[in-house]
mmCIF file of C-alpha atoms and ligand atoms in Angstrom:
data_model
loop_
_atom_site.group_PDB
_atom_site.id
_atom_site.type_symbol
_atom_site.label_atom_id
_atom_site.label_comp_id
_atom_site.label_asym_id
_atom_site.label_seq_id
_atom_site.Cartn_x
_atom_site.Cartn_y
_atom_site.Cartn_z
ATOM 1 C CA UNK A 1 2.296 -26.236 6.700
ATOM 2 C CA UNK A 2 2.925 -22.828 4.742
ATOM 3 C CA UNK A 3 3.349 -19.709 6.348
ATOM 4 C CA UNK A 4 1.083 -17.123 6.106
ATOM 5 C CA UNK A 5 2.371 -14.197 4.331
ATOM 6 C CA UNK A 6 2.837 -10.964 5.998
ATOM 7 C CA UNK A 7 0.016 -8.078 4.924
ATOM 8 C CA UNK A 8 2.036 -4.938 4.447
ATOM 9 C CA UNK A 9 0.023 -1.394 4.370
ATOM 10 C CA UNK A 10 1.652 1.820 3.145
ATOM 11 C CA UNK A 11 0.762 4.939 3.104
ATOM 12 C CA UNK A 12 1.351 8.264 1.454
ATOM 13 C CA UNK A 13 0.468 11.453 0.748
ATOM 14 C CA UNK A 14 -0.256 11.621 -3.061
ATOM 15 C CA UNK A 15 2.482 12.218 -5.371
ATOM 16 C CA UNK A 16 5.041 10.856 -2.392
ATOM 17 C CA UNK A 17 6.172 8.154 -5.092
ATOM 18 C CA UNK A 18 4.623 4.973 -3.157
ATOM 19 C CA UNK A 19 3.520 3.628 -6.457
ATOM 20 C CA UNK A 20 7.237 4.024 -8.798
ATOM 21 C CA UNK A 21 8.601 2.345 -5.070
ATOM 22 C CA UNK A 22 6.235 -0.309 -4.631
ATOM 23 C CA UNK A 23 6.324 -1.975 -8.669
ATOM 24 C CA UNK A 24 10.247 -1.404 -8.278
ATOM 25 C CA UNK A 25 9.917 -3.473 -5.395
ATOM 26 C CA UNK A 26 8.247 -6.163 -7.015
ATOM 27 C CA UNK A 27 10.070 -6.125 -10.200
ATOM 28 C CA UNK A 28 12.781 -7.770 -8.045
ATOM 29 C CA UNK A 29 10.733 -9.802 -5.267
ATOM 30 C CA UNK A 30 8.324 -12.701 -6.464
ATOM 31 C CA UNK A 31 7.619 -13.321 -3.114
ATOM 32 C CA UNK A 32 5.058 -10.055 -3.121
ATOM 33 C CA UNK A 33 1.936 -9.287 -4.888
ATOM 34 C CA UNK A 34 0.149 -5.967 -4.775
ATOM 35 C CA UNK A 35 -3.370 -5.418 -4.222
ATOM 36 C CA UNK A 36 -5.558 -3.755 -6.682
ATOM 37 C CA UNK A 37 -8.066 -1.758 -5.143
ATOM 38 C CA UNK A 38 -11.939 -1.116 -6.223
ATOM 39 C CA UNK A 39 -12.151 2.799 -7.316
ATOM 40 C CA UNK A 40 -15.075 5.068 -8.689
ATOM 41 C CA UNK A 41 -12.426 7.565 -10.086
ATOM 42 C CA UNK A 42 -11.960 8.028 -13.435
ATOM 43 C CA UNK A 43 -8.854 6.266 -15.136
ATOM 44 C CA UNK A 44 -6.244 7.846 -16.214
ATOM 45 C CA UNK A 45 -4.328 8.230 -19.350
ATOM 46 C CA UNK A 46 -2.207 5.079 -19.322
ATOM 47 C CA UNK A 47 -3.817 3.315 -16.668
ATOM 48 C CA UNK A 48 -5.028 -0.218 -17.362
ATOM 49 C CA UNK A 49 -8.314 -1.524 -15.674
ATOM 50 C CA UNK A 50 -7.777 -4.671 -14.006
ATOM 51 C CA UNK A 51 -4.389 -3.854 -13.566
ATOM 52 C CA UNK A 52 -3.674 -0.070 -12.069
ATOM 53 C CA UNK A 53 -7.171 -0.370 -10.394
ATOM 54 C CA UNK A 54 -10.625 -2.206 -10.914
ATOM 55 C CA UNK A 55 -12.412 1.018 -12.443
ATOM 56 C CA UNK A 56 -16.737 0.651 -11.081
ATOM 57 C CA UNK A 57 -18.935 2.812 -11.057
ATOM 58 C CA UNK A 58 -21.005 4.171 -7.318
ATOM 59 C CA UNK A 59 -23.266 1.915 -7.710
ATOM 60 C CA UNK A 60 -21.397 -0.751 -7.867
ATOM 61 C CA UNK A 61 -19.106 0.125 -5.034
ATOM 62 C CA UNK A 62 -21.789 0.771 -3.103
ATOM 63 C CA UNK A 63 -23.414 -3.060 -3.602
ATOM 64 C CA UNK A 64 -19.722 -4.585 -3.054
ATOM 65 C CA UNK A 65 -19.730 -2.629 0.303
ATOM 66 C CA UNK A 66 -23.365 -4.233 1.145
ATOM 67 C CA UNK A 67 -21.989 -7.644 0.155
ATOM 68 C CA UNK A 68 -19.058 -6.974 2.798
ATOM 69 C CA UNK A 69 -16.658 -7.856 -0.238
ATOM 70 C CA UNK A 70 -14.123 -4.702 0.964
ATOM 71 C CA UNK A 71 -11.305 -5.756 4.167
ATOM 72 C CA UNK A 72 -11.002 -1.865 3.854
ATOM 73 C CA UNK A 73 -12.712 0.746 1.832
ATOM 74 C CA UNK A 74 -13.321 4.697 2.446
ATOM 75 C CA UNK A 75 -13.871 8.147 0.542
ATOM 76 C CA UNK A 76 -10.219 9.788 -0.370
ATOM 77 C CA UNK A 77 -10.627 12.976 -2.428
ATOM 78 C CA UNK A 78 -13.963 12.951 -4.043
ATOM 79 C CA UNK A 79 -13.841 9.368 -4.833
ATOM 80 C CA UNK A 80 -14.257 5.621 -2.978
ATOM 81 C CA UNK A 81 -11.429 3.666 -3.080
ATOM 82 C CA UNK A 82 -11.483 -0.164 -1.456
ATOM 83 C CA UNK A 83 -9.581 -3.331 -1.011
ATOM 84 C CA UNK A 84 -11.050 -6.780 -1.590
ATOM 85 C CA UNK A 85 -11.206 -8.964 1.355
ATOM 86 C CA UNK A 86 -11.267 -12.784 -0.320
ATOM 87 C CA UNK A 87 -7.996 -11.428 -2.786
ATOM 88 C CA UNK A 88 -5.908 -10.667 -0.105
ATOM 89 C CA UNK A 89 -7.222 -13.408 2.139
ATOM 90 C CA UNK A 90 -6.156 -16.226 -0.688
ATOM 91 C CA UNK A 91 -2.726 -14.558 -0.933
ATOM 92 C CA UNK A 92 -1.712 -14.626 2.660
ATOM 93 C CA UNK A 93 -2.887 -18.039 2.889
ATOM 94 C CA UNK A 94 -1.203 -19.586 0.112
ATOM 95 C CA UNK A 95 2.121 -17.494 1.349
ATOM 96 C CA UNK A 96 2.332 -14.771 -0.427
ATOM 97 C CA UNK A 97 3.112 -11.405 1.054
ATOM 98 C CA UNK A 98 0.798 -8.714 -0.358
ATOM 99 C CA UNK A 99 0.938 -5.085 -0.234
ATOM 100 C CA UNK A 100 -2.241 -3.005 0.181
ATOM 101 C CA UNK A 101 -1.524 1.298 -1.032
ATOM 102 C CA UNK A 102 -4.334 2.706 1.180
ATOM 103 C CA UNK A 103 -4.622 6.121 2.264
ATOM 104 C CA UNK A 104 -4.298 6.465 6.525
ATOM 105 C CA UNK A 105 -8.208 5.729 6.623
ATOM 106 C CA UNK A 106 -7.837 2.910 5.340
ATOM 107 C CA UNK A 107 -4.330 1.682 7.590
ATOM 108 C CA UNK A 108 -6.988 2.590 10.607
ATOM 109 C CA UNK A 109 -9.416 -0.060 9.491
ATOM 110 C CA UNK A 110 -6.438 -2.528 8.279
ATOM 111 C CA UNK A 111 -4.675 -2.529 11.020
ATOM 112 C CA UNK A 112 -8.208 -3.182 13.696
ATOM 113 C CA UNK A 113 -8.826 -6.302 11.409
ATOM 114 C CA UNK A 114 -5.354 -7.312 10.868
ATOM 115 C CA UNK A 115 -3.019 -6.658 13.744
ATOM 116 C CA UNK A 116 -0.272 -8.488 12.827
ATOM 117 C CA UNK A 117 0.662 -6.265 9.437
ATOM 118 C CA UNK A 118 3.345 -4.287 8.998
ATOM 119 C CA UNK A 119 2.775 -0.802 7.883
ATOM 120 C CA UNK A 120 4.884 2.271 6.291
ATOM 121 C CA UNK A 121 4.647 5.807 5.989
ATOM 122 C CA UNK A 122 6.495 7.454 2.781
ATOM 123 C CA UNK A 123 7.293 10.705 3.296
ATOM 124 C CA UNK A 124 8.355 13.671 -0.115
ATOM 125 C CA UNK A 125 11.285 15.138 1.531
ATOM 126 C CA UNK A 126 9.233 18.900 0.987
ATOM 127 C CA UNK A 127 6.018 20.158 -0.300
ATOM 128 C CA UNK A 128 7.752 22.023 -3.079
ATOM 129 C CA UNK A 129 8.886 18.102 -3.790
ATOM 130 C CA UNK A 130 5.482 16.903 -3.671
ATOM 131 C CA UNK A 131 4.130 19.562 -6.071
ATOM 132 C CA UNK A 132 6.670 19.388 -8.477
ATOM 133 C CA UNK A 133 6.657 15.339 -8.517
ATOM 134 C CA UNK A 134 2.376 15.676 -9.189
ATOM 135 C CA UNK A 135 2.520 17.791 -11.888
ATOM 136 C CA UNK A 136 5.975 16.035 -13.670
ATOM 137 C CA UNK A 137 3.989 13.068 -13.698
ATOM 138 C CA UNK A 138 1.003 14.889 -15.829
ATOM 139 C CA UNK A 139 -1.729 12.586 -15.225
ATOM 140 C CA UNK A 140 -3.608 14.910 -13.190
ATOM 141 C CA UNK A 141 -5.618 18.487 -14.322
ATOM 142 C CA UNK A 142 -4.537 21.750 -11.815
ATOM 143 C CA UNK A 143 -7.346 21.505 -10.259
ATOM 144 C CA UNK A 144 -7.229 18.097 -9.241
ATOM 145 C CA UNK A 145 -3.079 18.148 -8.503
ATOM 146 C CA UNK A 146 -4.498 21.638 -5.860
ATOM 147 C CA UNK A 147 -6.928 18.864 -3.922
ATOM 148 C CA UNK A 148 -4.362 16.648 -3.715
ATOM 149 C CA UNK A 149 -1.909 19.449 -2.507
ATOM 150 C CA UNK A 150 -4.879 21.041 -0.118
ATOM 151 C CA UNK A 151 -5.173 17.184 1.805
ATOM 152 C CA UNK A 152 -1.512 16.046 1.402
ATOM 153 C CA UNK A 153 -1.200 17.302 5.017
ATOM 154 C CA UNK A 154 -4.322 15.728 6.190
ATOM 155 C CA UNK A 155 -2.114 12.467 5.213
ATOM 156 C CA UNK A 156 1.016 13.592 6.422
ATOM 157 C CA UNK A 157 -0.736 13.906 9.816
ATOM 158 C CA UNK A 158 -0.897 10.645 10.402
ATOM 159 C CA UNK A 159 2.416 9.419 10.154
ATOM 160 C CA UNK A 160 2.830 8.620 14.161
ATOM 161 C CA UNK A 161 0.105 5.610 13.403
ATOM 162 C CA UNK A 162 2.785 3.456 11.116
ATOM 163 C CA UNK A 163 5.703 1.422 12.069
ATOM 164 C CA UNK A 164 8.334 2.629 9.274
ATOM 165 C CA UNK A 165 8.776 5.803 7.898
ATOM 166 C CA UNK A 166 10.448 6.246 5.055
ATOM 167 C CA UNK A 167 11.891 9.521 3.366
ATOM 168 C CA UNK A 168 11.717 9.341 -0.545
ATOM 169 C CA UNK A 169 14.481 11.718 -1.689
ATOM 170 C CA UNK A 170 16.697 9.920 -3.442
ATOM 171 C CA UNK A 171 14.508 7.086 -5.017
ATOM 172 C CA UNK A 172 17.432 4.546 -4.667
ATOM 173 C CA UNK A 173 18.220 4.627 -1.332
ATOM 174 C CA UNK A 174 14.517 4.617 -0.926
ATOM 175 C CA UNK A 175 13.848 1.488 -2.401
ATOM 176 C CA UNK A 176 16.550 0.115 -0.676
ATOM 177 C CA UNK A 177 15.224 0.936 2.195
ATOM 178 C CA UNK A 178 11.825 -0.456 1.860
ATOM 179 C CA UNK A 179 13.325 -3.836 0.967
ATOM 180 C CA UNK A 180 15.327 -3.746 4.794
ATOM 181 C CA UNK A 181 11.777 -4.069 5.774
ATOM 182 C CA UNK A 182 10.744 -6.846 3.677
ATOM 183 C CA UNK A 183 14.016 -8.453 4.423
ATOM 184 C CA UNK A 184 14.027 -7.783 8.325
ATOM 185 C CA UNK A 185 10.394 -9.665 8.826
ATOM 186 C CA UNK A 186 11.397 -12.215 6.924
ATOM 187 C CA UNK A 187 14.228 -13.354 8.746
ATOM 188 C CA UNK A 188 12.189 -13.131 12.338
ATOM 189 C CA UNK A 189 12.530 -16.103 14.431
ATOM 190 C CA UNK A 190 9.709 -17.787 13.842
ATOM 191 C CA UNK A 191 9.852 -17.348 10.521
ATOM 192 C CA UNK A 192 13.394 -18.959 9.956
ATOM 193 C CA UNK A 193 12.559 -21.846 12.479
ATOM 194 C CA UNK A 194 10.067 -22.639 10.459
ATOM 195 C CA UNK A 195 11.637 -22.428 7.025
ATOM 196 C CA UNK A 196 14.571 -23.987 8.019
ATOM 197 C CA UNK A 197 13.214 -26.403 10.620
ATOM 198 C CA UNK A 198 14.791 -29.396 8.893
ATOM 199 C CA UNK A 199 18.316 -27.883 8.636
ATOM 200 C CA UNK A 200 17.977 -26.825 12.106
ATOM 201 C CA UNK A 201 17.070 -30.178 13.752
ATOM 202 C CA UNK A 202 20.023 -31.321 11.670
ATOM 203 C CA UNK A 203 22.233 -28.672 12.745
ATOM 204 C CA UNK A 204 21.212 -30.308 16.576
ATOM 205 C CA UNK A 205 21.365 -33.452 16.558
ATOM 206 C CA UNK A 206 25.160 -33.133 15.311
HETATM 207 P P1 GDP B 301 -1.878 8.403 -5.945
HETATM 208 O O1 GDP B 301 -1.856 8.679 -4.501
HETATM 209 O O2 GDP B 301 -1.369 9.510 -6.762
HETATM 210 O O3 GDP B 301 -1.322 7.060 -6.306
HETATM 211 O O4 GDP B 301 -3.408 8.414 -6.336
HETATM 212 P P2 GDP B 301 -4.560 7.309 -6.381
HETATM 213 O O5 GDP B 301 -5.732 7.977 -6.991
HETATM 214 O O6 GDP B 301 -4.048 6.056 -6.991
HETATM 215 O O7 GDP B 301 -4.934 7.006 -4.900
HETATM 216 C C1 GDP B 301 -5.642 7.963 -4.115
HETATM 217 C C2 GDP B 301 -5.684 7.650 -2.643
HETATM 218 O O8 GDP B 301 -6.468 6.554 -2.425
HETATM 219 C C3 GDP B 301 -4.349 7.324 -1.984
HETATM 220 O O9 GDP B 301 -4.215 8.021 -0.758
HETATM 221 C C4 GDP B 301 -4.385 5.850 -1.739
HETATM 222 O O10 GDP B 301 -3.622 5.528 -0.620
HETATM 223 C C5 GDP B 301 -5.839 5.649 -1.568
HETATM 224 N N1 GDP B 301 -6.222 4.335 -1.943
HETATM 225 C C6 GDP B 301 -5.958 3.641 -3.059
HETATM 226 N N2 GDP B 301 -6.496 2.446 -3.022
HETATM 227 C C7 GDP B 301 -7.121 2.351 -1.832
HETATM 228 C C8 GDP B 301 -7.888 1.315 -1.204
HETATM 229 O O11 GDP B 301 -8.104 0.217 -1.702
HETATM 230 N N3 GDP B 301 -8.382 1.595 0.007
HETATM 231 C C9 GDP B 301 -8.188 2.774 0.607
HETATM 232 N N4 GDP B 301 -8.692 2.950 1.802
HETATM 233 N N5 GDP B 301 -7.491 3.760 0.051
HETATM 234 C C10 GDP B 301 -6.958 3.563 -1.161
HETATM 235 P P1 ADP B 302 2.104 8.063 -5.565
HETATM 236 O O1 ADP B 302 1.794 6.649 -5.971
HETATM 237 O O2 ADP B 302 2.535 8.151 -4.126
HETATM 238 O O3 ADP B 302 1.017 9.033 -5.884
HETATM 239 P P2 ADP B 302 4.020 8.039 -7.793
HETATM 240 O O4 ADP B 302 4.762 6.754 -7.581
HETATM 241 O O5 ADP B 302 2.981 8.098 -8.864
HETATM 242 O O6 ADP B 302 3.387 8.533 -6.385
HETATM 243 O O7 ADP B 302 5.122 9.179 -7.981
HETATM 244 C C1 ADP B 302 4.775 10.508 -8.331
HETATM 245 C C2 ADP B 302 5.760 11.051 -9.349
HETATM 246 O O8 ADP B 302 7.022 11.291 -8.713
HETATM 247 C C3 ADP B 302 6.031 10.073 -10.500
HETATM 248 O O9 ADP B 302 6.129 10.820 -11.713
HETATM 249 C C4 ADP B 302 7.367 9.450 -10.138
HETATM 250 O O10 ADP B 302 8.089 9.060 -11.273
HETATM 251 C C5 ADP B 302 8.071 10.574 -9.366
HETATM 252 N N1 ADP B 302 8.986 10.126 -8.301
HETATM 253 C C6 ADP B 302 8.817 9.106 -7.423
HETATM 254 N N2 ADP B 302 9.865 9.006 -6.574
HETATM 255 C C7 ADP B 302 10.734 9.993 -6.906
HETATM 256 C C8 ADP B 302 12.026 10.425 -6.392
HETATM 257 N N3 ADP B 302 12.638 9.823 -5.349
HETATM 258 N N4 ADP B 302 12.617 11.485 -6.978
HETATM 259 C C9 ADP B 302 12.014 12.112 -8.023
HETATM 260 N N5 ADP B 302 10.823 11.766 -8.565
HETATM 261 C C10 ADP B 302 10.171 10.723 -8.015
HETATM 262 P P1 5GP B 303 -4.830 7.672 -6.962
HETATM 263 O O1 5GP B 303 -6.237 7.992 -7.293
HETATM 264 O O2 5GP B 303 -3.891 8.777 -7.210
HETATM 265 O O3 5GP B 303 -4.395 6.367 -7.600
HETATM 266 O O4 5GP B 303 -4.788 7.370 -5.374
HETATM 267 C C1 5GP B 303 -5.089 8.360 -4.452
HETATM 268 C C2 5GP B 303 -5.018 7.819 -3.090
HETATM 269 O O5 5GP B 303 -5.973 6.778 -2.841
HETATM 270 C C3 5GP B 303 -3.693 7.246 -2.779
HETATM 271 O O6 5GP B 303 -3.095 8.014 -1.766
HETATM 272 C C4 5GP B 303 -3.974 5.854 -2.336
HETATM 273 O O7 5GP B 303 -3.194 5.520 -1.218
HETATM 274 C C5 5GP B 303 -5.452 5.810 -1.999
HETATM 275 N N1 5GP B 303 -5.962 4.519 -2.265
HETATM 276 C C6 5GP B 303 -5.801 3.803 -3.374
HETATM 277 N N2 5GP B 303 -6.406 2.625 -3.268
HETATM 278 C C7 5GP B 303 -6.971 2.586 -2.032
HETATM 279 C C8 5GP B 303 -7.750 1.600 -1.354
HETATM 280 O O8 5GP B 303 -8.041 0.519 -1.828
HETATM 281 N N3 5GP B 303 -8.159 1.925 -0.119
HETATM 282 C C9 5GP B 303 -7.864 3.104 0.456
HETATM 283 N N4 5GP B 303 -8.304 3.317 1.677
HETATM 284 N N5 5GP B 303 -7.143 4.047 -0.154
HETATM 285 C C10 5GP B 303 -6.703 3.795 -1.397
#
């Protein structure tokens, strides 16, 4: 029988760098796919639809929620943002580990539905950080990058929910970080008995 894969939740304030850490994470990891959530925000210069997000419009949304299509889904900033339930559901059953971005709404909801996933808090290391990393990336207009700024703290605030929190200064030693997590469920005990149960009866019967 194949394990199920481990669902892992992390959250952020915006800006904290969850998404540079999470596709480094997978450009080295083929165990670990990445959900990509339903959003009614606009896209963004050098986004890809399908890809950074599935770009719908309220409407739509709003019939995918009657449907019960979303595991998760709530309103962050001025927009709806939502993860699809059968997705994730084929990945964890066919092995995979998947990671779900989701603001702390979101974890909340996860987390009720899911209790056995794993979940992260990334930290900036200031506010002056956090600022300066929004507007360096330049995807965002002032006014948006304030709103962001004006709820990072509403995010922030609910870092005592998660089970790992991580401090992105340095980016490296960030990453490397987050993958002592991946690494550290895997090698649970009832995940190695299983994966090595062969090798182990083996090992026994010597
Ligand atoms: P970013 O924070 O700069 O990457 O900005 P985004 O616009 O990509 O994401 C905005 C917020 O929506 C973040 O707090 C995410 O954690 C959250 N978010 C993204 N996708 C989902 C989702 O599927 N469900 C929920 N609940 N929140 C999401
Ligand atoms: P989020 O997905 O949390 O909104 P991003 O991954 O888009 O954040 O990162 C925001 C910006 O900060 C990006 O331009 C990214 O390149 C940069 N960044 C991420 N981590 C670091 C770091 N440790 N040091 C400096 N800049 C960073
Ligand atoms: P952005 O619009 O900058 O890509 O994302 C803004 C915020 O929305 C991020 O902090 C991200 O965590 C959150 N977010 C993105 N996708 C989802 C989702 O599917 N569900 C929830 N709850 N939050 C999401």
């Amino acid at each position: 029988m194949t394990q199920l894969g481990t669902l892992y939740v992390i959250s952020a304030p915006s800006g904290a760098g969850k998404t540079s850490l999470v596709k480094a994470l997978l450009a080295q990891d083929t165990q670990v796919r990445v959900s990509v959530s339903h959003t009614t925000r606009p896209i963004r210069p050098g986004e890809t639809d399908g890809k950074d997000y599935n770009f719908v419009t309220m409407e739509t949304f709003d019939a995918e929620i009657q449907k019960g299509q979303f595991l998760e889904y709530a309103n962050v900033f001025t927009n709806k943002y939502g993860t699809s339930r059968i997705w994730v559901e084929e990945q964890l059953s066919q092995g995979m580990d998947v990671i779900l971005e989701i603001d702390w709404q979101g974890a909340q909801q996860v987390r009720q539905q899911m209790p056995d996933c794993v979940s992260l808090f990334i930290l900036p290391p200031s506010i002056t950080e956090l600022r300066k990393r929004l507007t360096g990336r330049g995807t965002d207009s002032e006014e948006t990058i304030n709103h962001r700024m004006s709820e990072a703290l509403n995010e922030i605030r609910h870092y005592r929910e998660y089970q790992y929190l991580l401090v992105n200064d340095n980016f490296d030693t960030a990453l490397q970080e987050l993958q002592s997590v991946f690494t550290a469920r895997r090698l649970e005990l009832r995940r190695q008995q299983q994966k090595h149960a062969a090798m182990l009866t083996g090992l026994l019967s010597e």
